Amino acid sequence: MKCEHPDCGAEADILFYCRYCGGSFCVNHRDSNMHKCSPQQKSEQTTGTSPEEAVKQFVYRAAQAAQQAQAQQQPTPVTFASEEEQKKYIEQRLVKSSGLFSLGSELVDIIFGFALIVLVFGFFQYFYREDNKWWGFLLSAVLVGTAFLPHELAHKIVAMMRGQFARYILWVRGMMFTLLTLIIGIGLIVPGFVAIVPMSKQMDKRDIGLVSLAGPATNAVIGLVSIIFGFLTHYGVIPLAGLAASPNIFILIAQFNALIALFNCLPVWQLDGAKILKWNKIIYFVLVAINVAIAIPTFILNPGFLNVT
């Protein structure tokens, strides 16, 4: 609130109300002589306004000043001419967020994240294999392309279907975890993730649960289809030869998808499992059971997983 003295205007938490002229003044100009009340004003205010009315007027003016100050502190709401303009604004803010970054378009970020994950798995395959070392990188590309990519894209598609903004973005800390995994051989491989930002409405528990469910559920579907082909090729119903047969590529795809789904179903941190469990416990345990049912026979048929020679 500001002092109403024409030569002052100082900001003050407490102002003093003058019952003669009706003004509000700081401690230096509170006296009527200091802010030059005219005798006529003093006479009119003394005869026309009771002390109780003067106090009411002061309280009213103070409340108005407080409301104006609060309104000035509130940020001006951002309006958009179209939904595309809103999406562009959200994307710009997202890219500039602390701990996140982009190499340009979302497609470039996806390709970079994909390549980094393939590099990590392919690197280990290169040293595990005694021959056909190039096959390790190709195998890694197949596994990542049938597990990581569908998982992230499923999150994005369902979020967009629920009316939300969704974009794959690279994560600085996740990149560090991924590179550390490349060095020490164990760790977290997550160079990026699908960031979801509410647009027209806030996401409720069901929205969050459905978006979280999309990823591991997609892995479960791919795993089920792959294990069917895995059994058919393993027992000779459908012929499979060459590098794709040892280990069985379909068993590996089912195995990898089940592991990715089960890891994301852990009910901790910001993983999908915690959000699904909070939304619907039955769906959560059914999803876990399906992926466990996929994983068990794949490890019976291929106990070494990627540690092959």
mmCIF file of C-alpha atoms in Angstrom:
data_model
loop_
_atom_site.group_PDB
_atom_site.id
_atom_site.type_symbol
_atom_site.label_atom_id
_atom_site.label_comp_id
_atom_site.label_asym_id
_atom_site.label_seq_id
_atom_site.Cartn_x
_atom_site.Cartn_y
_atom_site.Cartn_z
ATOM 1 C CA MET A 1 0.000 0.000 0.000
ATOM 2 C CA LYS A 2 1.223 3.496 -0.844
ATOM 3 C CA CYS A 3 1.157 6.702 1.157
ATOM 4 C CA GLU A 4 -1.266 9.176 -0.481
ATOM 5 C CA HIS A 5 0.844 12.236 0.276
ATOM 6 C CA PRO A 6 1.517 13.885 -3.126
ATOM 7 C CA ASP A 7 5.242 14.200 -2.416
ATOM 8 C CA CYS A 8 5.715 10.752 -0.830
ATOM 9 C CA GLY A 9 4.027 7.671 -2.318
ATOM 10 C CA ALA A 10 6.164 5.373 -0.155
ATOM 11 C CA GLU A 11 5.235 1.684 0.135
ATOM 12 C CA ALA A 12 4.257 0.709 3.692
ATOM 13 C CA ASP A 13 2.735 -2.339 5.359
ATOM 14 C CA ILE A 14 0.739 -0.106 7.715
ATOM 15 C CA LEU A 15 -0.925 3.183 6.742
ATOM 16 C CA PHE A 16 -2.738 5.614 9.015
ATOM 17 C CA TYR A 17 -6.225 6.802 8.094
ATOM 18 C CA CYS A 18 -6.990 10.526 8.366
ATOM 19 C CA ARG A 19 -10.545 11.098 9.533
ATOM 20 C CA TYR A 20 -10.460 14.660 8.225
ATOM 21 C CA CYS A 21 -9.584 14.139 4.570
ATOM 22 C CA GLY A 22 -10.165 10.366 4.286
ATOM 23 C CA GLY A 23 -6.632 9.661 3.047
ATOM 24 C CA SER A 24 -4.160 6.951 4.076
ATOM 25 C CA PHE A 25 -0.645 8.060 5.003
ATOM 26 C CA CYS A 26 2.663 6.648 6.182
ATOM 27 C CA VAL A 27 4.070 7.251 9.654
ATOM 28 C CA ASN A 28 5.897 10.381 8.469
ATOM 29 C CA HIS A 29 2.732 12.039 7.131
ATOM 30 C CA ARG A 30 0.093 10.635 9.493
ATOM 31 C CA ASP A 31 -0.476 13.984 11.196
ATOM 32 C CA SER A 32 -3.072 16.154 9.437
ATOM 33 C CA ASN A 33 -0.672 19.079 9.443
ATOM 34 C CA MET A 34 1.982 17.013 7.686
ATOM 35 C CA HIS A 35 -0.249 16.194 4.730
ATOM 36 C CA LYS A 36 -1.813 19.667 4.618
ATOM 37 C CA CYS A 37 -5.437 19.053 5.519
ATOM 38 C CA SER A 38 -7.339 22.299 5.001
ATOM 39 C CA PRO A 39 -9.394 23.722 7.876
ATOM 40 C CA GLN A 40 -12.498 23.297 5.719
ATOM 41 C CA GLN A 41 -11.770 19.564 5.287
ATOM 42 C CA LYS A 42 -11.211 19.206 9.021
ATOM 43 C CA SER A 43 -14.489 20.960 9.787
ATOM 44 C CA GLU A 44 -16.481 18.964 7.212
ATOM 45 C CA GLN A 45 -15.034 15.617 8.203
ATOM 46 C CA THR A 46 -15.397 16.316 11.939
ATOM 47 C CA THR A 47 -19.071 17.183 11.610
ATOM 48 C CA GLY A 48 -19.966 14.708 8.844
ATOM 49 C CA THR A 49 -18.179 11.452 9.770
ATOM 50 C CA SER A 50 -18.342 9.562 13.040
ATOM 51 C CA PRO A 51 -15.263 7.726 14.376
ATOM 52 C CA GLU A 52 -16.981 4.357 13.708
ATOM 53 C CA GLU A 53 -17.667 5.311 10.094
ATOM 54 C CA ALA A 54 -14.115 6.541 9.686
ATOM 55 C CA VAL A 55 -12.766 3.181 10.867
ATOM 56 C CA LYS A 56 -15.058 1.316 8.441
ATOM 57 C CA GLN A 57 -13.862 3.464 5.562
ATOM 58 C CA PHE A 58 -10.248 2.828 6.476
ATOM 59 C CA VAL A 59 -10.763 -0.952 6.661
ATOM 60 C CA TYR A 60 -12.558 -0.909 3.302
ATOM 61 C CA ARG A 61 -9.782 1.067 1.638
ATOM 62 C CA ALA A 62 -7.114 -1.201 3.137
ATOM 63 C CA ALA A 63 -8.923 -4.306 1.859
ATOM 64 C CA GLN A 64 -9.176 -2.811 -1.631
ATOM 65 C CA ALA A 65 -5.464 -1.999 -1.629
ATOM 66 C CA ALA A 66 -4.612 -5.546 -0.512
ATOM 67 C CA GLN A 67 -6.735 -7.045 -3.302
ATOM 68 C CA GLN A 68 -5.057 -4.833 -5.893
ATOM 69 C CA ALA A 69 -1.595 -5.807 -4.637
ATOM 70 C CA GLN A 70 -2.491 -9.517 -4.756
ATOM 71 C CA ALA A 71 -3.852 -9.184 -8.290
ATOM 72 C CA GLN A 72 -0.611 -7.546 -9.420
ATOM 73 C CA GLN A 73 1.456 -10.435 -7.991
ATOM 74 C CA GLN A 74 -0.515 -13.149 -9.822
ATOM 75 C CA PRO A 75 0.920 -14.179 -13.218
ATOM 76 C CA THR A 76 -1.041 -13.203 -16.267
ATOM 77 C CA PRO A 77 -2.775 -16.302 -17.696
ATOM 78 C CA VAL A 78 -1.476 -17.424 -21.077
ATOM 79 C CA THR A 79 -4.083 -17.705 -23.817
ATOM 80 C CA PHE A 80 -3.702 -19.520 -27.124
ATOM 81 C CA ALA A 81 -5.310 -18.959 -30.489
ATOM 82 C CA SER A 82 -5.287 -22.684 -31.299
ATOM 83 C CA GLU A 83 -4.423 -26.091 -29.873
ATOM 84 C CA GLU A 84 -1.321 -26.279 -32.064
ATOM 85 C CA GLU A 85 -0.070 -22.995 -30.621
ATOM 86 C CA GLN A 86 -0.609 -24.367 -27.107
ATOM 87 C CA LYS A 87 1.337 -27.546 -27.947
ATOM 88 C CA LYS A 88 4.197 -25.507 -29.373
ATOM 89 C CA TYR A 89 4.323 -23.378 -26.218
ATOM 90 C CA ILE A 90 4.336 -26.475 -23.953
ATOM 91 C CA GLU A 91 7.104 -28.085 -26.008
ATOM 92 C CA GLN A 92 9.262 -24.960 -25.773
ATOM 93 C CA ARG A 93 8.823 -24.826 -21.990
ATOM 94 C CA LEU A 94 9.506 -28.565 -21.694
ATOM 95 C CA VAL A 95 12.762 -28.436 -23.647
ATOM 96 C CA LYS A 96 13.971 -25.565 -21.446
ATOM 97 C CA SER A 97 13.130 -27.424 -18.211
ATOM 98 C CA SER A 98 15.970 -28.221 -15.839
ATOM 99 C CA GLY A 99 17.454 -31.679 -16.391
ATOM 100 C CA LEU A 100 15.838 -32.183 -19.807
ATOM 101 C CA PHE A 101 17.132 -31.438 -23.278
ATOM 102 C CA SER A 102 16.417 -32.013 -26.942
ATOM 103 C CA LEU A 103 18.585 -32.413 -30.014
ATOM 104 C CA GLY A 104 15.925 -30.802 -32.178
ATOM 105 C CA SER A 105 12.741 -32.585 -33.155
ATOM 106 C CA GLU A 106 11.094 -35.397 -31.214
ATOM 107 C CA LEU A 107 12.017 -37.858 -33.969
ATOM 108 C CA VAL A 108 15.711 -36.988 -33.589
ATOM 109 C CA ASP A 109 15.469 -37.497 -29.817
ATOM 110 C CA ILE A 110 13.818 -40.901 -30.303
ATOM 111 C CA ILE A 111 16.479 -42.013 -32.794
ATOM 112 C CA PHE A 112 19.263 -40.850 -30.464
ATOM 113 C CA GLY A 113 17.757 -42.613 -27.442
ATOM 114 C CA PHE A 114 17.193 -45.761 -29.507
ATOM 115 C CA ALA A 115 20.777 -45.738 -30.797
ATOM 116 C CA LEU A 116 22.223 -45.277 -27.310
ATOM 117 C CA ILE A 117 20.273 -48.217 -25.890
ATOM 118 C CA VAL A 118 21.285 -50.393 -28.854
ATOM 119 C CA LEU A 119 24.900 -49.366 -28.264
ATOM 120 C CA VAL A 120 24.767 -50.462 -24.612
ATOM 121 C CA PHE A 121 23.300 -53.898 -25.361
ATOM 122 C CA GLY A 122 25.343 -54.348 -28.521
ATOM 123 C CA PHE A 123 28.544 -53.501 -26.658
ATOM 124 C CA PHE A 124 28.030 -56.397 -24.242
ATOM 125 C CA GLN A 125 27.067 -58.734 -27.067
ATOM 126 C CA TYR A 126 30.267 -57.802 -28.873
ATOM 127 C CA PHE A 127 32.387 -59.050 -25.968
ATOM 128 C CA TYR A 128 30.221 -62.063 -25.083
ATOM 129 C CA ARG A 129 30.265 -63.550 -28.574
ATOM 130 C CA GLU A 130 33.294 -65.418 -29.876
ATOM 131 C CA ASP A 131 32.162 -65.067 -33.485
ATOM 132 C CA ASN A 132 29.566 -63.143 -35.503
ATOM 133 C CA LYS A 133 30.114 -60.172 -33.237
ATOM 134 C CA TRP A 134 28.208 -57.884 -35.600
ATOM 135 C CA TRP A 135 25.100 -59.978 -34.922
ATOM 136 C CA GLY A 136 25.070 -58.684 -31.346
ATOM 137 C CA PHE A 137 24.370 -55.124 -32.480
ATOM 138 C CA LEU A 138 21.698 -56.270 -34.930
ATOM 139 C CA LEU A 139 20.108 -58.441 -32.244
ATOM 140 C CA SER A 140 20.147 -55.500 -29.827
ATOM 141 C CA ALA A 141 18.437 -53.307 -32.430
ATOM 142 C CA VAL A 142 15.707 -55.932 -32.879
ATOM 143 C CA LEU A 143 15.110 -56.267 -29.131
ATOM 144 C CA VAL A 144 15.080 -52.526 -28.479
ATOM 145 C CA GLY A 145 12.887 -51.960 -31.519
ATOM 146 C CA THR A 146 10.322 -54.491 -30.298
ATOM 147 C CA ALA A 147 10.363 -53.557 -26.595
ATOM 148 C CA PHE A 148 11.568 -50.048 -25.727
ATOM 149 C CA LEU A 149 10.095 -48.218 -28.721
ATOM 150 C CA PRO A 150 6.592 -49.762 -28.539
ATOM 151 C CA HIS A 151 6.566 -49.200 -24.777
ATOM 152 C CA GLU A 152 7.295 -45.470 -25.054
ATOM 153 C CA LEU A 153 5.081 -44.931 -28.105
ATOM 154 C CA ALA A 154 2.171 -46.626 -26.309
ATOM 155 C CA HIS A 155 2.475 -44.109 -23.459
ATOM 156 C CA LYS A 156 2.478 -41.260 -25.972
ATOM 157 C CA ILE A 157 -0.488 -42.493 -28.022
ATOM 158 C CA VAL A 158 -2.753 -43.167 -25.027
ATOM 159 C CA ALA A 159 -1.862 -39.812 -23.438
ATOM 160 C CA MET A 160 -2.778 -38.024 -26.666
ATOM 161 C CA MET A 161 -6.031 -40.001 -26.838
ATOM 162 C CA ARG A 162 -6.824 -38.703 -23.330
ATOM 163 C CA GLY A 163 -6.390 -35.132 -24.585
ATOM 164 C CA GLN A 164 -2.919 -34.523 -23.141
ATOM 165 C CA PHE A 165 0.344 -33.288 -24.620
ATOM 166 C CA ALA A 166 2.978 -36.038 -24.903
ATOM 167 C CA ARG A 167 6.539 -35.853 -26.199
ATOM 168 C CA TYR A 168 9.624 -38.038 -25.923
ATOM 169 C CA ILE A 169 12.382 -35.973 -24.311
ATOM 170 C CA LEU A 170 15.985 -36.767 -23.401
ATOM 171 C CA TRP A 171 16.878 -36.819 -19.698
ATOM 172 C CA VAL A 172 20.316 -35.681 -18.504
ATOM 173 C CA ARG A 173 20.426 -37.863 -15.392
ATOM 174 C CA GLY A 174 19.070 -40.839 -17.333
ATOM 175 C CA MET A 175 21.812 -40.377 -19.925
ATOM 176 C CA MET A 176 24.376 -40.509 -17.125
ATOM 177 C CA PHE A 177 22.814 -43.718 -15.760
ATOM 178 C CA THR A 178 22.867 -45.245 -19.246
ATOM 179 C CA LEU A 179 26.515 -44.366 -19.867
ATOM 180 C CA LEU A 180 27.435 -45.661 -16.404
ATOM 181 C CA THR A 181 25.727 -48.944 -17.276
ATOM 182 C CA LEU A 182 27.857 -49.113 -20.417
ATOM 183 C CA ILE A 183 30.988 -48.787 -18.257
ATOM 184 C CA ILE A 184 30.237 -51.025 -15.255
ATOM 185 C CA GLY A 185 27.887 -53.502 -16.935
ATOM 186 C CA ILE A 186 24.850 -53.049 -14.682
ATOM 187 C CA GLY A 187 22.507 -50.175 -14.004
ATOM 188 C CA LEU A 188 19.573 -48.211 -15.350
ATOM 189 C CA ILE A 189 19.140 -47.711 -19.096
ATOM 190 C CA VAL A 190 16.808 -44.767 -19.591
ATOM 191 C CA PRO A 191 18.176 -41.983 -21.835
ATOM 192 C CA GLY A 192 14.761 -40.394 -22.115
ATOM 193 C CA PHE A 193 11.065 -40.770 -21.445
ATOM 194 C CA VAL A 194 7.664 -39.602 -22.654
ATOM 195 C CA ALA A 195 6.808 -36.396 -20.800
ATOM 196 C CA ILE A 196 3.062 -35.835 -20.404
ATOM 197 C CA VAL A 197 1.611 -32.369 -19.763
ATOM 198 C CA PRO A 198 -2.127 -31.725 -19.147
ATOM 199 C CA MET A 199 -3.760 -29.440 -21.723
ATOM 200 C CA SER A 200 -7.516 -28.887 -21.560
ATOM 201 C CA LYS A 201 -7.984 -30.687 -18.233
ATOM 202 C CA GLN A 202 -5.983 -32.116 -15.370
ATOM 203 C CA MET A 203 -5.348 -35.858 -15.435
ATOM 204 C CA ASP A 204 -7.263 -37.817 -12.815
ATOM 205 C CA LYS A 205 -6.242 -41.157 -11.287
ATOM 206 C CA ARG A 206 -7.865 -43.108 -14.136
ATOM 207 C CA ASP A 207 -6.126 -41.079 -16.854
ATOM 208 C CA ILE A 208 -2.736 -41.566 -15.192
ATOM 209 C CA GLY A 209 -3.432 -45.268 -14.700
ATOM 210 C CA LEU A 210 -4.415 -45.842 -18.332
ATOM 211 C CA VAL A 211 -1.373 -43.995 -19.675
ATOM 212 C CA SER A 212 0.919 -45.947 -17.338
ATOM 213 C CA LEU A 213 -0.764 -49.240 -18.237
ATOM 214 C CA ALA A 214 -0.205 -48.706 -21.966
ATOM 215 C CA GLY A 215 3.562 -49.349 -21.846
ATOM 216 C CA PRO A 216 3.813 -52.687 -19.979
ATOM 217 C CA ALA A 217 0.531 -53.902 -21.516
ATOM 218 C CA THR A 218 2.032 -53.384 -24.983
ATOM 219 C CA ASN A 219 5.110 -55.364 -23.899
ATOM 220 C CA ALA A 220 2.802 -58.142 -22.678
ATOM 221 C CA VAL A 221 0.992 -58.338 -26.028
ATOM 222 C CA ILE A 222 4.273 -58.444 -27.967
ATOM 223 C CA GLY A 223 5.607 -61.026 -25.517
ATOM 224 C CA LEU A 224 2.555 -63.276 -25.926
ATOM 225 C CA VAL A 225 2.706 -63.178 -29.720
ATOM 226 C CA SER A 226 6.465 -63.783 -29.685
ATOM 227 C CA ILE A 227 6.330 -66.722 -27.294
ATOM 228 C CA ILE A 228 3.728 -68.433 -29.484
ATOM 229 C CA PHE A 229 6.090 -68.177 -32.449
ATOM 230 C CA GLY A 230 8.927 -69.146 -30.114
ATOM 231 C CA PHE A 231 7.251 -72.440 -29.228
ATOM 232 C CA LEU A 232 6.326 -73.141 -32.854
ATOM 233 C CA THR A 233 9.903 -72.584 -34.042
ATOM 234 C CA HIS A 234 11.530 -74.277 -31.049
ATOM 235 C CA TYR A 235 9.605 -77.506 -31.601
ATOM 236 C CA GLY A 236 10.021 -77.437 -35.379
ATOM 237 C CA VAL A 237 6.463 -76.599 -36.407
ATOM 238 C CA ILE A 238 7.851 -73.536 -38.201
ATOM 239 C CA PRO A 239 11.455 -73.857 -39.422
ATOM 240 C CA LEU A 240 13.997 -71.358 -38.122
ATOM 241 C CA ALA A 241 17.663 -71.571 -39.033
ATOM 242 C CA GLY A 242 20.909 -69.652 -38.852
ATOM 243 C CA LEU A 243 21.738 -67.012 -36.273
ATOM 244 C CA ALA A 244 18.043 -66.398 -35.594
ATOM 245 C CA ALA A 245 17.708 -69.950 -34.258
ATOM 246 C CA SER A 246 20.499 -69.888 -31.663
ATOM 247 C CA PRO A 247 19.211 -68.493 -29.452
ATOM 248 C CA ASN A 248 15.652 -68.447 -30.777
ATOM 249 C CA ILE A 249 14.946 -64.842 -31.779
ATOM 250 C CA PHE A 250 11.254 -65.123 -30.862
ATOM 251 C CA ILE A 251 12.063 -66.468 -27.398
ATOM 252 C CA LEU A 252 14.486 -63.581 -26.901
ATOM 253 C CA ILE A 253 11.887 -60.997 -27.951
ATOM 254 C CA ALA A 254 9.310 -62.494 -25.565
ATOM 255 C CA GLN A 255 11.912 -62.686 -22.797
ATOM 256 C CA PHE A 256 13.062 -59.102 -23.271
ATOM 257 C CA ASN A 257 9.535 -57.682 -23.400
ATOM 258 C CA ALA A 258 8.545 -59.547 -20.239
ATOM 259 C CA LEU A 259 11.603 -58.217 -18.393
ATOM 260 C CA ILE A 260 10.955 -54.645 -19.534
ATOM 261 C CA ALA A 261 7.313 -54.911 -18.463
ATOM 262 C CA LEU A 262 8.122 -56.429 -15.055
ATOM 263 C CA PHE A 263 10.758 -53.808 -14.325
ATOM 264 C CA ASN A 264 8.310 -51.013 -15.151
ATOM 265 C CA CYS A 265 5.645 -52.728 -13.026
ATOM 266 C CA LEU A 266 7.718 -52.310 -9.866
ATOM 267 C CA PRO A 267 5.493 -50.182 -7.555
ATOM 268 C CA VAL A 268 8.246 -47.722 -6.667
ATOM 269 C CA TRP A 269 9.527 -44.276 -7.617
ATOM 270 C CA GLN A 270 7.855 -42.885 -10.762
ATOM 271 C CA LEU A 271 7.626 -46.260 -12.511
ATOM 272 C CA ASP A 272 4.413 -47.349 -14.213
ATOM 273 C CA GLY A 273 3.669 -49.932 -11.541
ATOM 274 C CA ALA A 274 3.181 -47.386 -8.762
ATOM 275 C CA LYS A 275 0.633 -45.440 -10.835
ATOM 276 C CA ILE A 276 -1.251 -48.526 -12.032
ATOM 277 C CA LEU A 277 -1.436 -49.972 -8.498
ATOM 278 C CA LYS A 278 -2.792 -46.683 -7.161
ATOM 279 C CA TRP A 279 -5.483 -46.670 -9.848
ATOM 280 C CA ASN A 280 -6.583 -50.335 -10.002
ATOM 281 C CA LYS A 281 -5.039 -53.147 -7.946
ATOM 282 C CA ILE A 282 -6.761 -55.942 -9.903
ATOM 283 C CA ILE A 283 -5.434 -54.738 -13.264
ATOM 284 C CA TYR A 284 -1.974 -54.324 -11.732
ATOM 285 C CA PHE A 285 -1.728 -57.902 -10.431
ATOM 286 C CA VAL A 286 -3.233 -59.367 -13.627
ATOM 287 C CA LEU A 287 -0.626 -57.479 -15.681
ATOM 288 C CA VAL A 288 2.213 -58.714 -13.459
ATOM 289 C CA ALA A 289 0.905 -62.291 -13.594
ATOM 290 C CA ILE A 290 0.721 -62.250 -17.413
ATOM 291 C CA ASN A 291 4.305 -61.044 -17.766
ATOM 292 C CA VAL A 292 5.573 -63.552 -15.186
ATOM 293 C CA ALA A 293 3.773 -66.281 -17.141
ATOM 294 C CA ILE A 294 5.616 -65.127 -20.265
ATOM 295 C CA ALA A 295 9.008 -64.838 -18.565
ATOM 296 C CA ILE A 296 9.116 -68.265 -16.863
ATOM 297 C CA PRO A 297 8.966 -70.494 -19.981
ATOM 298 C CA THR A 298 11.353 -68.214 -21.871
ATOM 299 C CA PHE A 299 14.002 -68.651 -19.176
ATOM 300 C CA ILE A 300 13.413 -72.409 -19.214
ATOM 301 C CA LEU A 301 14.085 -72.477 -22.957
ATOM 302 C CA ASN A 302 16.842 -69.840 -22.858
ATOM 303 C CA PRO A 303 18.278 -69.571 -19.323
ATOM 304 C CA GLY A 304 21.298 -67.548 -20.432
ATOM 305 C CA PHE A 305 19.237 -64.756 -22.012
ATOM 306 C CA LEU A 306 21.782 -62.529 -23.843
ATOM 307 C CA ASN A 307 24.902 -64.224 -22.457
ATOM 308 C CA VAL A 308 25.433 -66.370 -25.508
ATOM 309 C CA THR A 309 28.533 -67.529 -27.362
#
